[in-house]
PDB file of C-alpha atoms in Angstrom:
ATOM      1  CA  UNK A   1      -5.292  -9.347  -7.624  1.00 39.00           C
ATOM      2  CA  UNK A   2      -7.894 -11.827  -8.867  1.00 39.00           C
ATOM      3  CA  UNK A   3     -10.175 -13.968  -6.781  1.00 40.00           C
ATOM      4  CA  UNK A   4     -11.506 -17.435  -7.497  1.00 40.00           C
ATOM      5  CA  UNK A   5     -14.759 -16.862  -5.630  1.00 40.00           C
ATOM      6  CA  UNK A   6     -17.832 -16.893  -7.864  1.00 42.00           C
ATOM      7  CA  UNK A   7     -19.966 -13.875  -8.562  1.00 43.00           C
ATOM      8  CA  UNK A   8     -23.192 -13.847  -6.440  1.00 44.00           C
ATOM      9  CA  UNK A   9     -26.017 -15.611  -8.163  1.00 41.00           C
ATOM     10  CA  UNK A  10     -28.112 -12.401  -8.269  1.00 39.00           C
ATOM     11  CA  UNK A  11     -25.609 -10.720 -10.595  1.00 40.00           C
ATOM     12  CA  UNK A  12     -26.746  -9.807 -14.039  1.00 46.00           C
ATOM     13  CA  UNK A  13     -24.925  -8.993 -17.244  1.00 55.00           C
ATOM     14  CA  UNK A  14     -24.380  -5.351 -18.106  1.00 79.00           C
ATOM     15  CA  UNK A  15     -22.793  -2.089 -17.041  1.00 88.00           C
ATOM     16  CA  UNK A  16     -23.596  -0.651 -13.561  1.00 92.00           C
ATOM     17  CA  UNK A  17     -25.390   2.657 -13.460  1.00 94.00           C
ATOM     18  CA  UNK A  18     -23.661   5.789 -12.179  1.00 94.00           C
ATOM     19  CA  UNK A  19     -25.814   5.769  -9.036  1.00 96.00           C
ATOM     20  CA  UNK A  20     -24.728   2.223  -8.334  1.00 96.00           C
ATOM     21  CA  UNK A  21     -21.073   3.187  -8.711  1.00 96.00           C
ATOM     22  CA  UNK A  22     -21.540   6.057  -6.286  1.00 97.00           C
ATOM     23  CA  UNK A  23     -23.246   3.707  -3.844  1.00 97.00           C
ATOM     24  CA  UNK A  24     -20.326   1.271  -4.095  1.00 97.00           C
ATOM     25  CA  UNK A  25     -17.866   4.057  -3.281  1.00 97.00           C
ATOM     26  CA  UNK A  26     -19.896   5.077  -0.174  1.00 96.00           C
ATOM     27  CA  UNK A  27     -19.536   8.870  -0.018  1.00 97.00           C
ATOM     28  CA  UNK A  28     -20.781   8.884   3.594  1.00 94.00           C
ATOM     29  CA  UNK A  29     -17.512   7.199   4.635  1.00 94.00           C
ATOM     30  CA  UNK A  30     -15.385   9.934   3.047  1.00 96.00           C
ATOM     31  CA  UNK A  31     -16.067  12.401   5.865  1.00 95.00           C
ATOM     32  CA  UNK A  32     -13.638  10.899   8.359  1.00 95.00           C
ATOM     33  CA  UNK A  33     -10.470  11.026   6.247  1.00 97.00           C
ATOM     34  CA  UNK A  34     -11.447  14.362   4.707  1.00 98.00           C
ATOM     35  CA  UNK A  35     -11.879  15.815   8.230  1.00 98.00           C
ATOM     36  CA  UNK A  36      -8.581  14.326   9.265  1.00 98.00           C
ATOM     37  CA  UNK A  37      -6.912  15.823   6.219  1.00 98.00           C
ATOM     38  CA  UNK A  38      -8.320  19.236   7.100  1.00 97.00           C
ATOM     39  CA  UNK A  39      -6.993  18.821  10.619  1.00 98.00           C
ATOM     40  CA  UNK A  40      -3.608  18.160   9.122  1.00 98.00           C
ATOM     41  CA  UNK A  41      -3.857  21.317   7.022  1.00 97.00           C
ATOM     42  CA  UNK A  42      -4.768  23.392  10.124  1.00 98.00           C
ATOM     43  CA  UNK A  43      -2.091  21.832  12.342  1.00 98.00           C
ATOM     44  CA  UNK A  44       0.636  22.520   9.775  1.00 97.00           C
ATOM     45  CA  UNK A  45       0.710  26.203  10.781  1.00 96.00           C
ATOM     46  CA  UNK A  46       0.962  27.197   7.122  1.00 96.00           C
ATOM     47  CA  UNK A  47      -1.255  29.844   5.500  1.00 94.00           C
ATOM     48  CA  UNK A  48      -3.797  28.559   2.968  1.00 92.00           C
ATOM     49  CA  UNK A  49      -3.382  31.400   0.555  1.00 90.00           C
ATOM     50  CA  UNK A  50      -1.869  30.218  -2.681  1.00 89.00           C
ATOM     51  CA  UNK A  51      -2.203  26.595  -1.693  1.00 92.00           C
ATOM     52  CA  UNK A  52      -5.942  26.060  -2.357  1.00 95.00           C
ATOM     53  CA  UNK A  53      -5.410  23.865  -5.431  1.00 94.00           C
ATOM     54  CA  UNK A  54      -3.151  21.535  -3.344  1.00 93.00           C
ATOM     55  CA  UNK A  55      -5.637  21.509  -0.459  1.00 96.00           C
ATOM     56  CA  UNK A  56      -8.597  20.686  -2.715  1.00 96.00           C
ATOM     57  CA  UNK A  57      -6.553  17.952  -4.476  1.00 96.00           C
ATOM     58  CA  UNK A  58      -5.625  16.537  -1.094  1.00 96.00           C
ATOM     59  CA  UNK A  59      -9.199  16.445   0.131  1.00 97.00           C
ATOM     60  CA  UNK A  60     -10.215  14.647  -3.064  1.00 97.00           C
ATOM     61  CA  UNK A  61      -7.341  12.203  -2.559  1.00 97.00           C
ATOM     62  CA  UNK A  62      -8.335  11.482   1.017  1.00 97.00           C
ATOM     63  CA  UNK A  63     -12.043  10.944   0.450  1.00 97.00           C
ATOM     64  CA  UNK A  64     -13.291  10.334  -3.110  1.00 97.00           C
ATOM     65  CA  UNK A  65     -10.141   8.480  -4.071  1.00 97.00           C
ATOM     66  CA  UNK A  66      -8.257   6.579  -1.360  1.00 97.00           C
ATOM     67  CA  UNK A  67     -11.218   6.063   1.009  1.00 97.00           C
ATOM     68  CA  UNK A  68     -13.519   5.246  -1.897  1.00 97.00           C
ATOM     69  CA  UNK A  69     -10.951   2.707  -3.124  1.00 98.00           C
ATOM     70  CA  UNK A  70     -11.003   0.975   0.280  1.00 97.00           C
ATOM     71  CA  UNK A  71     -14.809   0.834   0.087  1.00 96.00           C
ATOM     72  CA  UNK A  72     -14.784  -0.796  -3.343  1.00 97.00           C
ATOM     73  CA  UNK A  73     -12.091  -3.297  -2.322  1.00 97.00           C
ATOM     74  CA  UNK A  74     -13.982  -4.141   0.882  1.00 95.00           C
ATOM     75  CA  UNK A  75     -17.312  -4.587  -0.925  1.00 96.00           C
ATOM     76  CA  UNK A  76     -15.766  -6.890  -3.518  1.00 97.00           C
ATOM     77  CA  UNK A  77     -14.106  -9.220  -0.998  1.00 95.00           C
ATOM     78  CA  UNK A  78     -17.047  -8.990   1.406  1.00 91.00           C
ATOM     79  CA  UNK A  79     -19.777  -9.667  -1.151  1.00 93.00           C
ATOM     80  CA  UNK A  80     -20.677 -13.037   0.391  1.00 88.00           C
ATOM     81  CA  UNK A  81     -20.817 -11.606   3.938  1.00 84.00           C
ATOM     82  CA  UNK A  82     -22.882  -8.682   2.618  1.00 86.00           C
ATOM     83  CA  UNK A  83     -25.286 -11.165   1.071  1.00 88.00           C
ATOM     84  CA  UNK A  84     -26.159 -12.031   4.673  1.00 85.00           C
ATOM     85  CA  UNK A  85     -25.820  -8.668   6.444  1.00 81.00           C
ATOM     86  CA  UNK A  86     -26.694  -6.187   3.658  1.00 87.00           C
ATOM     87  CA  UNK A  87     -28.108  -8.020   0.614  1.00 92.00           C
ATOM     88  CA  UNK A  88     -29.206  -4.698  -0.820  1.00 94.00           C
ATOM     89  CA  UNK A  89     -25.575  -3.633  -1.417  1.00 94.00           C
ATOM     90  CA  UNK A  90     -24.568  -3.106  -5.100  1.00 96.00           C
ATOM     91  CA  UNK A  91     -22.601  -6.382  -5.563  1.00 96.00           C
ATOM     92  CA  UNK A  92     -24.757  -8.974  -3.729  1.00 94.00           C
ATOM     93  CA  UNK A  93     -27.933  -7.433  -5.182  1.00 94.00           C
ATOM     94  CA  UNK A  94     -26.590  -7.879  -8.704  1.00 93.00           C
ATOM     95  CA  UNK A  95     -26.757  -4.125  -9.526  1.00 95.00           C
ATOM     96  CA  UNK A  96     -22.902  -4.226  -9.802  1.00 94.00           C
ATOM     97  CA  UNK A  97     -22.677  -7.233 -12.135  1.00 92.00           C
ATOM     98  CA  UNK A  98     -19.926  -9.632 -12.897  1.00 92.00           C
ATOM     99  CA  UNK A  99     -16.418  -8.487 -11.799  1.00 95.00           C
ATOM    100  CA  UNK A 100     -17.210  -4.860 -12.059  1.00 96.00           C
ATOM    101  CA  UNK A 101     -16.632  -4.313  -8.346  1.00 96.00           C
ATOM    102  CA  UNK A 102     -13.089  -5.649  -8.690  1.00 97.00           C
ATOM    103  CA  UNK A 103     -12.379  -3.519 -11.791  1.00 97.00           C
ATOM    104  CA  UNK A 104     -13.562  -0.387 -10.012  1.00 97.00           C
ATOM    105  CA  UNK A 105     -11.306  -1.098  -7.089  1.00 98.00           C
ATOM    106  CA  UNK A 106      -8.325  -1.460  -9.459  1.00 98.00           C
ATOM    107  CA  UNK A 107      -9.150   1.665 -11.411  1.00 98.00           C
ATOM    108  CA  UNK A 108      -9.573   3.815  -8.277  1.00 98.00           C
ATOM    109  CA  UNK A 109      -6.265   2.522  -6.943  1.00 98.00           C
ATOM    110  CA  UNK A 110      -4.411   3.628 -10.089  1.00 98.00           C
ATOM    111  CA  UNK A 111      -6.214   6.998 -10.129  1.00 98.00           C
ATOM    112  CA  UNK A 112      -5.396   7.546  -6.377  1.00 97.00           C
ATOM    113  CA  UNK A 113      -1.672   6.898  -7.010  1.00 97.00           C
ATOM    114  CA  UNK A 114      -1.637   9.223 -10.018  1.00 97.00           C
ATOM    115  CA  UNK A 115      -3.093  12.138  -8.052  1.00 97.00           C
ATOM    116  CA  UNK A 116      -0.815  11.392  -5.015  1.00 96.00           C
ATOM    117  CA  UNK A 117       2.283  11.357  -7.261  1.00 96.00           C
ATOM    118  CA  UNK A 118       1.337  14.830  -8.537  1.00 94.00           C
ATOM    119  CA  UNK A 119       1.209  16.155  -4.933  1.00 93.00           C
ATOM    120  CA  UNK A 120       4.736  15.141  -4.016  1.00 92.00           C
ATOM    121  CA  UNK A 121       6.813  12.235  -2.666  1.00 94.00           C
ATOM    122  CA  UNK A 122       5.566  12.374   0.955  1.00 92.00           C
ATOM    123  CA  UNK A 123       1.958  12.355  -0.185  1.00 95.00           C
ATOM    124  CA  UNK A 124       2.649   9.538  -2.645  1.00 96.00           C
ATOM    125  CA  UNK A 125       4.295   7.475   0.077  1.00 95.00           C
ATOM    126  CA  UNK A 126       1.345   8.064   2.445  1.00 94.00           C
ATOM    127  CA  UNK A 127      -1.187   7.179  -0.235  1.00 96.00           C
ATOM    128  CA  UNK A 128       0.688   4.054  -1.254  1.00 97.00           C
ATOM    129  CA  UNK A 129       0.843   2.857   2.347  1.00 96.00           C
ATOM    130  CA  UNK A 130      -2.868   3.570   2.825  1.00 95.00           C
ATOM    131  CA  UNK A 131      -3.828   1.723  -0.342  1.00 97.00           C
ATOM    132  CA  UNK A 132      -1.731  -1.255   0.609  1.00 97.00           C
ATOM    133  CA  UNK A 133      -3.515  -1.370   3.969  1.00 96.00           C
ATOM    134  CA  UNK A 134      -6.898  -1.038   2.143  1.00 95.00           C
ATOM    135  CA  UNK A 135      -6.121  -4.081   0.056  1.00 97.00           C
ATOM    136  CA  UNK A 136      -4.651  -6.320   2.725  1.00 96.00           C
ATOM    137  CA  UNK A 137      -7.466  -5.388   5.076  1.00 95.00           C
ATOM    138  CA  UNK A 138     -10.044  -7.007   2.806  1.00 94.00           C
ATOM    139  CA  UNK A 139      -8.207  -9.284   0.377  1.00 95.00           C
ATOM    140  CA  UNK A 140      -6.800 -12.741   1.000  1.00 93.00           C
ATOM    141  CA  UNK A 141      -4.383 -14.118   1.953  1.00 93.00           C
ATOM    142  CA  UNK A 142      -3.831 -11.627   4.746  1.00 92.00           C
ATOM    143  CA  UNK A 143      -7.381 -10.208   5.000  1.00 93.00           C
ATOM    144  CA  UNK A 144      -6.690  -8.263   8.211  1.00 95.00           C
ATOM    145  CA  UNK A 145     -10.417  -7.802   8.867  1.00 91.00           C
ATOM    146  CA  UNK A 146     -10.653 -11.517   9.767  1.00 92.00           C
ATOM    147  CA  UNK A 147      -9.343 -10.403  13.172  1.00 95.00           C
ATOM    148  CA  UNK A 148     -10.784  -7.249  14.756  1.00 95.00           C
ATOM    149  CA  UNK A 149      -7.547  -6.364  16.519  1.00 96.00           C
ATOM    150  CA  UNK A 150      -5.556  -6.005  13.359  1.00 95.00           C
ATOM    151  CA  UNK A 151      -8.353  -4.901  11.022  1.00 95.00           C
ATOM    152  CA  UNK A 152      -9.541  -2.032  13.277  1.00 96.00           C
ATOM    153  CA  UNK A 153      -6.000  -0.847  13.754  1.00 96.00           C
ATOM    154  CA  UNK A 154      -5.479  -0.656   9.950  1.00 95.00           C
ATOM    155  CA  UNK A 155      -8.761   1.228   9.423  1.00 95.00           C
ATOM    156  CA  UNK A 156      -8.088   3.668  12.281  1.00 95.00           C
ATOM    157  CA  UNK A 157      -4.697   4.505  10.849  1.00 95.00           C
ATOM    158  CA  UNK A 158      -6.117   4.982   7.320  1.00 94.00           C
ATOM    159  CA  UNK A 159      -9.059   7.053   8.438  1.00 94.00           C
ATOM    160  CA  UNK A 160      -7.310   9.354  10.941  1.00 95.00           C
ATOM    161  CA  UNK A 161      -3.513   9.236  11.075  1.00 95.00           C
ATOM    162  CA  UNK A 162      -2.554   9.003   7.415  1.00 96.00           C
ATOM    163  CA  UNK A 163      -4.950  11.710   6.184  1.00 97.00           C
ATOM    164  CA  UNK A 164      -3.821  13.999   9.007  1.00 98.00           C
ATOM    165  CA  UNK A 165      -0.185  13.363   8.053  1.00 97.00           C
ATOM    166  CA  UNK A 166      -1.032  13.941   4.402  1.00 96.00           C
ATOM    167  CA  UNK A 167      -2.705  17.273   5.094  1.00 97.00           C
ATOM    168  CA  UNK A 168       0.241  18.532   7.134  1.00 97.00           C
ATOM    169  CA  UNK A 169       2.786  17.210   4.541  1.00 95.00           C
ATOM    170  CA  UNK A 170       0.921  18.789   1.625  1.00 93.00           C
ATOM    171  CA  UNK A 171       1.141  22.187   3.368  1.00 95.00           C
ATOM    172  CA  UNK A 172       4.730  21.874   4.601  1.00 91.00           C
ATOM    173  CA  UNK A 173       6.106  20.100   1.557  1.00 90.00           C
ATOM    174  CA  UNK A 174       8.138  17.974   4.007  1.00 91.00           C
ATOM    175  CA  UNK A 175       7.875  15.697   7.007  1.00 94.00           C
ATOM    176  CA  UNK A 176       5.525  17.390   9.510  1.00 96.00           C
ATOM    177  CA  UNK A 177       6.516  18.530  13.004  1.00 96.00           C
ATOM    178  CA  UNK A 178       6.969  15.600  15.407  1.00 97.00           C
ATOM    179  CA  UNK A 179       4.151  16.909  17.643  1.00 98.00           C
ATOM    180  CA  UNK A 180       1.743  16.654  14.746  1.00 98.00           C
ATOM    181  CA  UNK A 181       2.804  13.034  14.173  1.00 98.00           C
ATOM    182  CA  UNK A 182       2.256  12.219  17.874  1.00 98.00           C
ATOM    183  CA  UNK A 183      -1.267  13.666  18.035  1.00 98.00           C
ATOM    184  CA  UNK A 184      -2.291  12.146  14.694  1.00 98.00           C
ATOM    185  CA  UNK A 185      -1.122   8.738  15.808  1.00 98.00           C
ATOM    186  CA  UNK A 186      -3.002   8.988  19.122  1.00 98.00           C
ATOM    187  CA  UNK A 187      -6.262   9.821  17.409  1.00 98.00           C
ATOM    188  CA  UNK A 188      -5.636   6.858  15.108  1.00 97.00           C
ATOM    189  CA  UNK A 189      -5.505   4.615  18.153  1.00 98.00           C
ATOM    190  CA  UNK A 190      -8.753   6.000  19.401  1.00 97.00           C
ATOM    191  CA  UNK A 191     -10.413   5.296  16.053  1.00 97.00           C
ATOM    192  CA  UNK A 192      -9.814   1.584  16.775  1.00 97.00           C
ATOM    193  CA  UNK A 193     -12.654   1.854  19.277  1.00 97.00           C
ATOM    194  CA  UNK A 194     -14.861   3.618  16.785  1.00 96.00           C
ATOM    195  CA  UNK A 195     -14.404   0.764  14.340  1.00 96.00           C
ATOM    196  CA  UNK A 196     -15.186  -1.771  16.995  1.00 96.00           C
ATOM    197  CA  UNK A 197     -18.596  -0.141  17.500  1.00 96.00           C
ATOM    198  CA  UNK A 198     -19.084  -0.079  13.740  1.00 92.00           C
ATOM    199  CA  UNK A 199     -18.767  -3.873  13.700  1.00 93.00           C
ATOM    200  CA  UNK A 200     -21.802  -4.273  15.946  1.00 93.00           C
ATOM    201  CA  UNK A 201     -24.141  -4.022  12.924  1.00 86.00           C
ATOM    202  CA  UNK A 202     -22.729  -7.173  11.240  1.00 85.00           C
ATOM    203  CA  UNK A 203     -22.269  -9.617  14.155  1.00 87.00           C
ATOM    204  CA  UNK A 204     -24.515 -12.274  12.683  1.00 82.00           C
ATOM    205  CA  UNK A 205     -22.902 -12.328   9.265  1.00 81.00           C
ATOM    206  CA  UNK A 206     -19.393 -12.110  10.700  1.00 85.00           C
ATOM    207  CA  UNK A 207     -20.032 -15.167  12.921  1.00 88.00           C
ATOM    208  CA  UNK A 208     -21.396 -17.196  10.001  1.00 85.00           C
ATOM    209  CA  UNK A 209     -18.488 -16.285   7.665  1.00 82.00           C
ATOM    210  CA  UNK A 210     -15.748 -16.755  10.246  1.00 84.00           C
ATOM    211  CA  UNK A 211     -14.790 -13.064  10.607  1.00 86.00           C
ATOM    212  CA  UNK A 212     -13.485 -12.592  14.145  1.00 94.00           C
ATOM    213  CA  UNK A 213     -14.549  -8.968  14.765  1.00 94.00           C
ATOM    214  CA  UNK A 214     -14.167  -7.890  18.390  1.00 96.00           C
ATOM    215  CA  UNK A 215     -17.928  -8.154  19.114  1.00 95.00           C
ATOM    216  CA  UNK A 216     -17.712 -11.713  17.881  1.00 95.00           C
ATOM    217  CA  UNK A 217     -14.568 -12.505  19.877  1.00 96.00           C
ATOM    218  CA  UNK A 218     -15.418 -10.747  23.094  1.00 96.00           C
ATOM    219  CA  UNK A 219     -19.213 -10.512  23.048  1.00 95.00           C
ATOM    220  CA  UNK A 220     -20.975  -7.187  22.634  1.00 94.00           C
ATOM    221  CA  UNK A 221     -20.776  -6.094  26.251  1.00 96.00           C
ATOM    222  CA  UNK A 222     -17.060  -6.593  26.663  1.00 97.00           C
ATOM    223  CA  UNK A 223     -16.339  -5.243  23.146  1.00 97.00           C
ATOM    224  CA  UNK A 224     -18.295  -2.064  23.956  1.00 97.00           C
ATOM    225  CA  UNK A 225     -16.349  -1.521  27.209  1.00 98.00           C
ATOM    226  CA  UNK A 226     -13.065  -2.037  25.334  1.00 98.00           C
ATOM    227  CA  UNK A 227     -14.121   0.413  22.590  1.00 97.00           C
ATOM    228  CA  UNK A 228     -14.947   3.064  25.177  1.00 98.00           C
ATOM    229  CA  UNK A 229     -11.512   2.529  26.886  1.00 98.00           C
ATOM    230  CA  UNK A 230      -9.667   2.681  23.575  1.00 98.00           C
ATOM    231  CA  UNK A 231     -11.423   5.882  22.569  1.00 98.00           C
ATOM    232  CA  UNK A 232     -10.872   7.510  25.961  1.00 98.00           C
ATOM    233  CA  UNK A 233      -7.207   6.827  26.748  1.00 98.00           C
ATOM    234  CA  UNK A 234      -5.649   8.442  23.616  1.00 98.00           C
ATOM    235  CA  UNK A 235      -7.707  11.614  24.224  1.00 98.00           C
ATOM    236  CA  UNK A 236      -6.447  11.733  27.838  1.00 98.00           C
ATOM    237  CA  UNK A 237      -2.872  11.438  26.560  1.00 98.00           C
ATOM    238  CA  UNK A 238      -3.517  14.256  24.047  1.00 98.00           C
ATOM    239  CA  UNK A 239      -4.821  16.412  26.868  1.00 98.00           C
ATOM    240  CA  UNK A 240      -1.606  15.679  28.875  1.00 98.00           C
ATOM    241  CA  UNK A 241       0.635  16.443  25.906  1.00 98.00           C
ATOM    242  CA  UNK A 242      -1.131  19.738  25.092  1.00 98.00           C
ATOM    243  CA  UNK A 243      -0.962  20.771  28.805  1.00 98.00           C
ATOM    244  CA  UNK A 244       2.750  19.976  28.801  1.00 98.00           C
ATOM    245  CA  UNK A 245       3.152  22.031  25.656  1.00 98.00           C
ATOM    246  CA  UNK A 246       1.420  24.995  27.363  1.00 97.00           C
ATOM    247  CA  UNK A 247      -1.744  24.741  25.307  1.00 98.00           C
ATOM    248  CA  UNK A 248      -3.861  24.629  28.457  1.00 98.00           C
ATOM    249  CA  UNK A 249      -6.974  26.247  26.895  1.00 98.00           C
ATOM    250  CA  UNK A 250      -7.094  23.763  24.049  1.00 98.00           C
ATOM    251  CA  UNK A 251      -6.502  20.898  26.487  1.00 98.00           C
ATOM    252  CA  UNK A 252      -9.401  22.096  28.562  1.00 98.00           C
ATOM    253  CA  UNK A 253     -11.621  22.209  25.466  1.00 98.00           C
ATOM    254  CA  UNK A 254     -10.782  18.575  24.577  1.00 98.00           C
ATOM    255  CA  UNK A 255     -11.332  17.571  28.198  1.00 98.00           C
ATOM    256  CA  UNK A 256     -14.848  19.105  28.091  1.00 98.00           C
ATOM    257  CA  UNK A 257     -15.642  17.199  24.908  1.00 98.00           C
ATOM    258  CA  UNK A 258     -14.262  14.007  26.550  1.00 98.00           C
ATOM    259  CA  UNK A 259     -16.529  14.426  29.594  1.00 98.00           C
ATOM    260  CA  UNK A 260     -19.502  14.721  27.284  1.00 98.00           C
ATOM    261  CA  UNK A 261     -18.399  11.556  25.500  1.00 98.00           C
ATOM    262  CA  UNK A 262     -18.115   9.734  28.839  1.00 98.00           C
ATOM    263  CA  UNK A 263     -21.676  10.644  29.687  1.00 98.00           C
ATOM    264  CA  UNK A 264     -22.827   9.239  26.356  1.00 98.00           C
ATOM    265  CA  UNK A 265     -20.686   6.121  26.893  1.00 98.00           C
ATOM    266  CA  UNK A 266     -22.544   5.412  30.139  1.00 97.00           C
ATOM    267  CA  UNK A 267     -25.770   5.206  28.162  1.00 97.00           C
ATOM    268  CA  UNK A 268     -24.116   3.150  25.382  1.00 97.00           C
ATOM    269  CA  UNK A 269     -22.889   0.497  27.848  1.00 97.00           C
ATOM    270  CA  UNK A 270     -26.408  -0.130  29.118  1.00 96.00           C
ATOM    271  CA  UNK A 271     -27.471  -1.522  25.783  1.00 95.00           C
ATOM    272  CA  UNK A 272     -24.409  -1.650  23.462  1.00 94.00           C
ATOM    273  CA  UNK A 273     -25.804  -3.629  20.563  1.00 92.00           C
ATOM    274  CA  UNK A 274     -28.849  -1.365  20.197  1.00 94.00           C
ATOM    275  CA  UNK A 275     -26.964   1.872  20.825  1.00 96.00           C
ATOM    276  CA  UNK A 276     -23.638   1.335  18.934  1.00 95.00           C
ATOM    277  CA  UNK A 277     -24.890   3.141  15.833  1.00 93.00           C
ATOM    278  CA  UNK A 278     -26.400   5.893  17.981  1.00 96.00           C
ATOM    279  CA  UNK A 279     -23.061   6.451  19.730  1.00 97.00           C
ATOM    280  CA  UNK A 280     -21.202   6.581  16.447  1.00 91.00           C
ATOM    281  CA  UNK A 281     -23.543   9.422  15.431  1.00 91.00           C
ATOM    282  CA  UNK A 282     -23.213  11.330  18.731  1.00 96.00           C
ATOM    283  CA  UNK A 283     -20.042  10.559  20.736  1.00 97.00           C
ATOM    284  CA  UNK A 284     -17.908  10.163  17.610  1.00 96.00           C
ATOM    285  CA  UNK A 285     -18.975  13.679  16.568  1.00 96.00           C
ATOM    286  CA  UNK A 286     -17.496  15.004  19.818  1.00 98.00           C
ATOM    287  CA  UNK A 287     -14.349  12.883  19.243  1.00 98.00           C
ATOM    288  CA  UNK A 288     -13.665  14.503  15.815  1.00 97.00           C
ATOM    289  CA  UNK A 289     -14.398  17.957  17.175  1.00 98.00           C
ATOM    290  CA  UNK A 290     -11.624  17.306  19.654  1.00 98.00           C
ATOM    291  CA  UNK A 291      -9.353  16.512  16.755  1.00 98.00           C
ATOM    292  CA  UNK A 292      -9.946  19.969  15.327  1.00 98.00           C
ATOM    293  CA  UNK A 293      -9.309  21.569  18.692  1.00 98.00           C
ATOM    294  CA  UNK A 294      -5.988  19.709  18.874  1.00 98.00           C
ATOM    295  CA  UNK A 295      -5.166  20.796  15.335  1.00 98.00           C
ATOM    296  CA  UNK A 296      -5.540  24.474  16.238  1.00 98.00           C
ATOM    297  CA  UNK A 297      -3.333  23.895  19.336  1.00 98.00           C
ATOM    298  CA  UNK A 298      -0.671  22.371  17.092  1.00 98.00           C
ATOM    299  CA  UNK A 299      -1.020  25.249  14.679  1.00 98.00           C
ATOM    300  CA  UNK A 300      -0.205  27.695  17.451  1.00 97.00           C
ATOM    301  CA  UNK A 301       2.757  25.593  18.518  1.00 97.00           C
ATOM    302  CA  UNK A 302       4.240  25.305  15.026  1.00 96.00           C
ATOM    303  CA  UNK A 303       3.778  28.982  14.302  1.00 95.00           C
ATOM    304  CA  UNK A 304       5.307  29.864  17.660  1.00 92.00           C
ATOM    305  CA  UNK A 305       8.361  27.757  16.824  1.00 83.00           C
ATOM    306  CA  UNK A 306       8.800  29.312  13.366  1.00 68.00           C
TER     307      UNK A 306
END
């Protein structure tokens, strides 16, 4: 999947250092899919004994492989935008010279598929789908990230729903319980809002490069209100589902976490551009804690049905 765009002028000839490679793969971004994978493992209702090698391999697949691949792909195709927003990044700064960023993205794609294939057909299918989304999110001609509606949906699915599905499928060795699929999908929708807030940091560069993120399309105030709504509604639906499934205690726990998020959202909306990163470090933490509470509710449901 080559590109005709030229390498940034700051690039130099040579081999990138290991630290530059790690920076390109952005370990800080691996937490979300690894956490979602762990939620999938918990929600499966299966005992971990005897399955630790599979669990560890799945966590590596979710974070250091598939998520890291998406970061490498995104940095390669975003190198000209990053030259405006984040010129210190490995590719625009020249520390990842020539086409090394592209080669790393290809290598990590192949490695991810190899590990996924060893874990079974359901995991391979999920990884393949996630990797396809990672490429079409960043790469032309589709480049889903050019429009925040589509791009954020793809990232939300890859960061929450697919890893959750993969964790449950690794444990069950089959298609997970339909209730697991419902809850994982709902949390994927909510992640769309998280990604909208993440786009606040790059509004200037997105405008100049023609990327129609939601803060660019709607303005920061309206985009922030939309993000809060999109994060809130799926959690309300999860609470209703869990209550209907007689997991009232777990539903109450998620409701309490949601109330705390709403209080933080009220502060976010007073100054969204300045506080978007702050909310992603506070309110999003409560969001993912709610995911774990939901996973334990699903675990009890699946075990009760066994």
